[in-house]
Each structure stands twice: as C-alpha cells, then as structure tokens.
Amino acid sequence: DLMVRTRQAKIDGITVPDLTVDDPHHAHTLVLGWGSTYGPITAAVRRLRAAGEPIAQAHLRHLNPFPRNLGTVLKAYDKVVIPEMNLGQLATLVRAKYLVDAHSYNQVNGMPFKAEQLAAALKEAIDG
C-alpha cells in the first residue's frame, strides 16, 4: 500500500502543461491525437477547414498524467474523435477517466494514416 501510494504521489506531483486546442471557428467536433498521428491529423484538419468545415484539433504530449485541463477541453465539444495507430487504447482511457463518448478511429496495418482517408472519416464524424 505504501509503495503504490508513494508512486501515485510522484505521478500526481508532475506538472504537465495545459492542453492547447487549435479551434479558430468554435467547432463542435474535436480531433484528439497523440504520437505519430500529429502530421496526418493536421493535414486532414487543414483539408476540412479549406472546404469550410469547422473542426478543432488538439495533440497530447503527456499521457500520464494527462494535462489537468483535458476533462474541461473534452466536455467543451459535442463530438470527440481519437484517431490511433493501434486498437484504441487512448480512446478507452479517455472514455473511462472523463466519461466522454469519444469515437475511436483505428488503423493497425503498419502504415501511417493518409490525410485524405482521415479527412473522410472526420467529415463523417462532423456530419453524423
């Protein structure tokens, strides 16, 4: 018990910068990424914005602990989409910790997302 609580106290004491959101049009849909998804998400978001779609983007740099404002950010959007190059582990954590209906978009084939493919999936999320 003592060691588990000691380790948790160390994690709780880490200062992580607040999550910043790129949302110039006050969108209703947020795309939340982490790791290698940054480039494809950014390209897909640019495509959608160029087509007149309002969409917000944020990228996590710290997963444990999460940024302190993550819950507030997530609750500010009607829809949250989390593209991942795995089976959706981040989406599972976000759903469990923040009770947000985060939509997972996963790809597990060893190849990065293509911006066009991701933009189509995000457009579905905006419209759906």
mmCIF file with all atom_site columns, C-alpha atoms in Angstrom:
data_model
loop_
_atom_site.group_PDB
_atom_site.id
_atom_site.type_symbol
_atom_site.label_atom_id
_atom_site.label_alt_id
_atom_site.label_comp_id
_atom_site.label_asym_id
_atom_site.label_entity_id
_atom_site.label_seq_id
_atom_site.pdbx_PDB_ins_code
_atom_site.Cartn_x
_atom_site.Cartn_y
_atom_site.Cartn_z
_atom_site.occupancy
_atom_site.B_iso_or_equiv
_atom_site.pdbx_formal_charge
_atom_site.auth_seq_id
_atom_site.auth_comp_id
_atom_site.auth_asym_id
_atom_site.auth_atom_id
_atom_site.pdbx_PDB_model_num
ATOM 1   C CA . ASP A 1 1   ? 0.000   0.000  0.000   1.00 0.00 ? 1   ASP A CA 1
ATOM 2   C CA . LEU A 1 2   ? 2.736   2.444  0.944   1.00 0.00 ? 2   LEU A CA 1
ATOM 3   C CA . MET A 1 3   ? 4.713   1.914  -2.266  1.00 0.00 ? 3   MET A CA 1
ATOM 4   C CA . VAL A 1 4   ? 1.641   2.135  -4.506  1.00 0.00 ? 4   VAL A CA 1
ATOM 5   C CA . ARG A 1 5   ? 0.617   5.397  -2.861  1.00 0.00 ? 5   ARG A CA 1
ATOM 6   C CA . THR A 1 6   ? 4.206   6.698  -2.995  1.00 0.00 ? 6   THR A CA 1
ATOM 7   C CA . ARG A 1 7   ? 4.401   6.048  -6.744  1.00 0.00 ? 7   ARG A CA 1
ATOM 8   C CA . GLN A 1 8   ? 0.997   7.634  -7.325  1.00 0.00 ? 8   GLN A CA 1
ATOM 9   C CA . ALA A 1 9   ? 2.068   10.708 -5.345  1.00 0.00 ? 9   ALA A CA 1
ATOM 10  C CA . LYS A 1 10  ? 5.087   11.064 -7.646  1.00 0.00 ? 10  LYS A CA 1
ATOM 11  C CA . ILE A 1 11  ? 2.837   10.969 -10.706 1.00 0.00 ? 11  ILE A CA 1
ATOM 12  C CA . ASP A 1 12  ? 0.377   13.405 -9.127  1.00 0.00 ? 12  ASP A CA 1
ATOM 13  C CA . GLY A 1 13  ? 3.242   15.817 -8.432  1.00 0.00 ? 13  GLY A CA 1
ATOM 14  C CA . ILE A 1 14  ? 4.326   16.062 -12.064 1.00 0.00 ? 14  ILE A CA 1
ATOM 15  C CA . THR A 1 15  ? 3.465   19.386 -13.663 1.00 0.00 ? 15  THR A CA 1
ATOM 16  C CA . VAL A 1 16  ? 2.203   18.958 -17.207 1.00 0.00 ? 16  VAL A CA 1
ATOM 17  C CA . PRO A 1 17  ? 1.377   21.956 -19.387 1.00 0.00 ? 17  PRO A CA 1
ATOM 18  C CA . ASP A 1 18  ? -2.287  22.524 -20.194 1.00 0.00 ? 18  ASP A CA 1
ATOM 19  C CA . LEU A 1 19  ? -3.563  21.118 -23.463 1.00 0.00 ? 19  LEU A CA 1
ATOM 20  C CA . THR A 1 20  ? -3.900  23.760 -26.165 1.00 0.00 ? 20  THR A CA 1
ATOM 21  C CA . VAL A 1 21  ? -6.630  23.478 -28.761 1.00 0.00 ? 21  VAL A CA 1
ATOM 22  C CA . ASP A 1 22  ? -6.447  24.760 -32.320 1.00 0.00 ? 22  ASP A CA 1
ATOM 23  C CA . ASP A 1 23  ? -10.051 25.874 -32.840 1.00 0.00 ? 23  ASP A CA 1
ATOM 24  C CA . PRO A 1 24  ? -10.352 29.081 -34.871 1.00 0.00 ? 24  PRO A CA 1
ATOM 25  C CA . HIS A 1 25  ? -14.029 28.539 -35.787 1.00 0.00 ? 25  HIS A CA 1
ATOM 26  C CA . HIS A 1 26  ? -15.543 27.340 -32.476 1.00 0.00 ? 26  HIS A CA 1
ATOM 27  C CA . ALA A 1 27  ? -16.188 23.847 -33.807 1.00 0.00 ? 27  ALA A CA 1
ATOM 28  C CA . HIS A 1 28  ? -18.434 21.192 -32.308 1.00 0.00 ? 28  HIS A CA 1
ATOM 29  C CA . THR A 1 29  ? -16.033 18.359 -33.167 1.00 0.00 ? 29  THR A CA 1
ATOM 30  C CA . LEU A 1 30  ? -12.572 17.888 -31.654 1.00 0.00 ? 30  LEU A CA 1
ATOM 31  C CA . VAL A 1 31  ? -9.904  15.602 -33.062 1.00 0.00 ? 31  VAL A CA 1
ATOM 32  C CA . LEU A 1 32  ? -7.599  14.464 -30.273 1.00 0.00 ? 32  LEU A CA 1
ATOM 33  C CA . GLY A 1 33  ? -4.307  12.858 -31.206 1.00 0.00 ? 33  GLY A CA 1
ATOM 34  C CA . TRP A 1 34  ? -1.048  11.716 -29.705 1.00 0.00 ? 34  TRP A CA 1
ATOM 35  C CA . GLY A 1 35  ? 2.275   10.470 -31.021 1.00 0.00 ? 35  GLY A CA 1
ATOM 36  C CA . SER A 1 36  ? 2.740   9.843  -34.732 1.00 0.00 ? 36  SER A CA 1
ATOM 37  C CA . THR A 1 37  ? -0.806  10.871 -35.652 1.00 0.00 ? 37  THR A CA 1
ATOM 38  C CA . TYR A 1 38  ? 0.077   14.576 -35.451 1.00 0.00 ? 38  TYR A CA 1
ATOM 39  C CA . GLY A 1 39  ? 1.038   15.025 -39.117 1.00 0.00 ? 39  GLY A CA 1
ATOM 40  C CA . PRO A 1 40  ? -1.885  13.153 -40.695 1.00 0.00 ? 40  PRO A CA 1
ATOM 41  C CA . ILE A 1 41  ? -4.401  14.754 -38.314 1.00 0.00 ? 41  ILE A CA 1
ATOM 42  C CA . THR A 1 42  ? -3.057  18.236 -39.068 1.00 0.00 ? 42  THR A CA 1
ATOM 43  C CA . ALA A 1 43  ? -3.213  17.606 -42.828 1.00 0.00 ? 43  ALA A CA 1
ATOM 44  C CA . ALA A 1 44  ? -6.764  16.209 -42.594 1.00 0.00 ? 44  ALA A CA 1
ATOM 45  C CA . VAL A 1 45  ? -7.931  19.131 -40.437 1.00 0.00 ? 45  VAL A CA 1
ATOM 46  C CA . ARG A 1 46  ? -6.432  21.603 -42.936 1.00 0.00 ? 46  ARG A CA 1
ATOM 47  C CA . ARG A 1 47  ? -8.297  19.895 -45.785 1.00 0.00 ? 47  ARG A CA 1
ATOM 48  C CA . LEU A 1 48  ? -11.590 20.052 -43.929 1.00 0.00 ? 48  LEU A CA 1
ATOM 49  C CA . ARG A 1 49  ? -11.129 23.682 -42.928 1.00 0.00 ? 49  ARG A CA 1
ATOM 50  C CA . ALA A 1 50  ? -10.257 24.597 -46.520 1.00 0.00 ? 50  ALA A CA 1
ATOM 51  C CA . ALA A 1 51  ? -13.579 23.003 -47.505 1.00 0.00 ? 51  ALA A CA 1
ATOM 52  C CA . GLY A 1 52  ? -15.387 25.185 -44.946 1.00 0.00 ? 52  GLY A CA 1
ATOM 53  C CA . GLU A 1 53  ? -15.808 22.591 -42.202 1.00 0.00 ? 53  GLU A CA 1
ATOM 54  C CA . PRO A 1 54  ? -15.315 23.815 -38.625 1.00 0.00 ? 54  PRO A CA 1
ATOM 55  C CA . ILE A 1 55  ? -13.161 21.299 -36.753 1.00 0.00 ? 55  ILE A CA 1
ATOM 56  C CA . ALA A 1 56  ? -10.866 21.602 -33.748 1.00 0.00 ? 56  ALA A CA 1
ATOM 57  C CA . GLN A 1 57  ? -7.570  19.813 -33.158 1.00 0.00 ? 57  GLN A CA 1
ATOM 58  C CA . ALA A 1 58  ? -5.515  19.047 -30.059 1.00 0.00 ? 58  ALA A CA 1
ATOM 59  C CA . HIS A 1 59  ? -2.462  16.854 -29.584 1.00 0.00 ? 59  HIS A CA 1
ATOM 60  C CA . LEU A 1 60  ? -1.439  15.231 -26.323 1.00 0.00 ? 60  LEU A CA 1
ATOM 61  C CA . ARG A 1 61  ? 2.230   15.222 -25.453 1.00 0.00 ? 61  ARG A CA 1
ATOM 62  C CA . HIS A 1 62  ? 1.772   13.728 -21.982 1.00 0.00 ? 62  HIS A CA 1
ATOM 63  C CA . LEU A 1 63  ? -0.339  10.677 -21.182 1.00 0.00 ? 63  LEU A CA 1
ATOM 64  C CA . ASN A 1 64  ? 0.496   10.049 -17.525 1.00 0.00 ? 64  ASN A CA 1
ATOM 65  C CA . PRO A 1 65  ? -0.550  12.266 -16.042 1.00 0.00 ? 65  PRO A CA 1
ATOM 66  C CA . PHE A 1 66  ? -2.925  13.761 -18.558 1.00 0.00 ? 66  PHE A CA 1
ATOM 67  C CA . PRO A 1 67  ? -2.970  17.573 -18.727 1.00 0.00 ? 67  PRO A CA 1
ATOM 68  C CA . ARG A 1 68  ? -5.127  18.917 -15.901 1.00 0.00 ? 68  ARG A CA 1
ATOM 69  C CA . ASN A 1 69  ? -7.459  20.735 -18.298 1.00 0.00 ? 69  ASN A CA 1
ATOM 70  C CA . LEU A 1 70  ? -8.151  17.706 -20.531 1.00 0.00 ? 70  LEU A CA 1
ATOM 71  C CA . GLY A 1 71  ? -11.547 16.983 -18.970 1.00 0.00 ? 71  GLY A CA 1
ATOM 72  C CA . THR A 1 72  ? -12.674 20.584 -19.439 1.00 0.00 ? 72  THR A CA 1
ATOM 73  C CA . VAL A 1 73  ? -11.487 20.587 -23.050 1.00 0.00 ? 73  VAL A CA 1
ATOM 74  C CA . LEU A 1 74  ? -13.278 17.323 -23.863 1.00 0.00 ? 74  LEU A CA 1
ATOM 75  C CA . LYS A 1 75  ? -16.567 18.463 -22.342 1.00 0.00 ? 75  LYS A CA 1
ATOM 76  C CA . ALA A 1 76  ? -16.495 21.648 -24.454 1.00 0.00 ? 76  ALA A CA 1
ATOM 77  C CA . TYR A 1 77  ? -17.156 19.627 -27.641 1.00 0.00 ? 77  TYR A CA 1
ATOM 78  C CA . ASP A 1 78  ? -20.206 17.690 -28.802 1.00 0.00 ? 78  ASP A CA 1
ATOM 79  C CA . LYS A 1 79  ? -18.041 15.082 -30.535 1.00 0.00 ? 79  LYS A CA 1
ATOM 80  C CA . VAL A 1 80  ? -14.515 13.871 -29.864 1.00 0.00 ? 80  VAL A CA 1
ATOM 81  C CA . VAL A 1 81  ? -12.691 11.702 -32.405 1.00 0.00 ? 81  VAL A CA 1
ATOM 82  C CA . ILE A 1 82  ? -9.450  9.961  -31.499 1.00 0.00 ? 82  ILE A CA 1
ATOM 83  C CA . PRO A 1 83  ? -7.525  8.524  -34.468 1.00 0.00 ? 83  PRO A CA 1
ATOM 84  C CA . GLU A 1 84  ? -4.990  5.950  -33.327 1.00 0.00 ? 84  GLU A CA 1
ATOM 85  C CA . MET A 1 85  ? -2.460  3.626  -34.899 1.00 0.00 ? 85  MET A CA 1
ATOM 86  C CA . ASN A 1 86  ? -3.499  0.841  -32.505 1.00 0.00 ? 86  ASN A CA 1
ATOM 87  C CA . LEU A 1 87  ? -6.678  -0.718 -31.156 1.00 0.00 ? 87  LEU A CA 1
ATOM 88  C CA . GLY A 1 88  ? -7.912  2.443  -29.435 1.00 0.00 ? 88  GLY A CA 1
ATOM 89  C CA . GLN A 1 89  ? -6.108  2.419  -26.099 1.00 0.00 ? 89  GLN A CA 1
ATOM 90  C CA . LEU A 1 90  ? -6.180  6.223  -25.676 1.00 0.00 ? 90  LEU A CA 1
ATOM 91  C CA . ALA A 1 91  ? -9.884  6.367  -26.514 1.00 0.00 ? 91  ALA A CA 1
ATOM 92  C CA . THR A 1 92  ? -10.515 3.685  -23.896 1.00 0.00 ? 92  THR A CA 1
ATOM 93  C CA . LEU A 1 93  ? -8.608  5.671  -21.257 1.00 0.00 ? 93  LEU A CA 1
ATOM 94  C CA . VAL A 1 94  ? -10.382 8.923  -22.165 1.00 0.00 ? 94  VAL A CA 1
ATOM 95  C CA . ARG A 1 95  ? -13.812 7.270  -22.013 1.00 0.00 ? 95  ARG A CA 1
ATOM 96  C CA . ALA A 1 96  ? -13.061 5.678  -18.644 1.00 0.00 ? 96  ALA A CA 1
ATOM 97  C CA . LYS A 1 97  ? -11.489 8.682  -16.948 1.00 0.00 ? 97  LYS A CA 1
ATOM 98  C CA . TYR A 1 98  ? -13.646 11.510 -18.311 1.00 0.00 ? 98  TYR A CA 1
ATOM 99  C CA . LEU A 1 99  ? -16.919 9.712  -19.183 1.00 0.00 ? 99  LEU A CA 1
ATOM 100 C CA . VAL A 1 100 ? -16.855 11.230 -22.670 1.00 0.00 ? 100 VAL A CA 1
ATOM 101 C CA . ASP A 1 101 ? -18.248 9.377  -25.678 1.00 0.00 ? 101 ASP A CA 1
ATOM 102 C CA . ALA A 1 102 ? -15.000 9.551  -27.639 1.00 0.00 ? 102 ALA A CA 1
ATOM 103 C CA . HIS A 1 103 ? -15.223 7.984  -31.075 1.00 0.00 ? 103 HIS A CA 1
ATOM 104 C CA . SER A 1 104 ? -12.260 5.825  -31.930 1.00 0.00 ? 104 SER A CA 1
ATOM 105 C CA . TYR A 1 105 ? -10.840 5.659  -35.454 1.00 0.00 ? 105 TYR A CA 1
ATOM 106 C CA . ASN A 1 106 ? -8.203  2.947  -35.573 1.00 0.00 ? 106 ASN A CA 1
ATOM 107 C CA . GLN A 1 107 ? -5.747  1.582  -38.074 1.00 0.00 ? 107 GLN A CA 1
ATOM 108 C CA . VAL A 1 108 ? -3.415  -1.322 -37.409 1.00 0.00 ? 108 VAL A CA 1
ATOM 109 C CA . ASN A 1 109 ? -1.560  -2.135 -40.599 1.00 0.00 ? 109 ASN A CA 1
ATOM 110 C CA . GLY A 1 110 ? 1.910   -0.719 -40.037 1.00 0.00 ? 110 GLY A CA 1
ATOM 111 C CA . MET A 1 111 ? 1.254   2.257  -42.309 1.00 0.00 ? 111 MET A CA 1
ATOM 112 C CA . PRO A 1 112 ? 0.514   5.840  -41.252 1.00 0.00 ? 112 PRO A CA 1
ATOM 113 C CA . PHE A 1 113 ? -2.898  7.380  -41.828 1.00 0.00 ? 113 PHE A CA 1
ATOM 114 C CA . LYS A 1 114 ? -3.361  9.033  -45.200 1.00 0.00 ? 114 LYS A CA 1
ATOM 115 C CA . ALA A 1 115 ? -4.658  12.599 -44.879 1.00 0.00 ? 115 ALA A CA 1
ATOM 116 C CA . GLU A 1 116 ? -7.403  12.024 -47.458 1.00 0.00 ? 116 GLU A CA 1
ATOM 117 C CA . GLN A 1 117 ? -8.637  8.872  -45.712 1.00 0.00 ? 117 GLN A CA 1
ATOM 118 C CA . LEU A 1 118 ? -8.587  10.548 -42.299 1.00 0.00 ? 118 LEU A CA 1
ATOM 119 C CA . ALA A 1 119 ? -10.333 13.666 -43.652 1.00 0.00 ? 119 ALA A CA 1
ATOM 120 C CA . ALA A 1 120 ? -13.155 11.471 -44.990 1.00 0.00 ? 120 ALA A CA 1
ATOM 121 C CA . ALA A 1 121 ? -13.562 9.758  -41.610 1.00 0.00 ? 121 ALA A CA 1
ATOM 122 C CA . LEU A 1 122 ? -13.557 13.096 -39.781 1.00 0.00 ? 122 LEU A CA 1
ATOM 123 C CA . LYS A 1 123 ? -16.125 14.528 -42.216 1.00 0.00 ? 123 LYS A CA 1
ATOM 124 C CA . GLU A 1 124 ? -18.393 11.573 -41.380 1.00 0.00 ? 124 GLU A CA 1
ATOM 125 C CA . ALA A 1 125 ? -17.978 12.366 -37.692 1.00 0.00 ? 125 ALA A CA 1
ATOM 126 C CA . ILE A 1 126 ? -18.863 16.028 -38.248 1.00 0.00 ? 126 ILE A CA 1
ATOM 127 C CA . ASP A 1 127 ? -21.953 15.153 -40.303 1.00 0.00 ? 127 ASP A CA 1
ATOM 128 C CA . GLY A 1 128 ? -23.059 12.145 -38.241 1.00 0.00 ? 128 GLY A CA 1
#
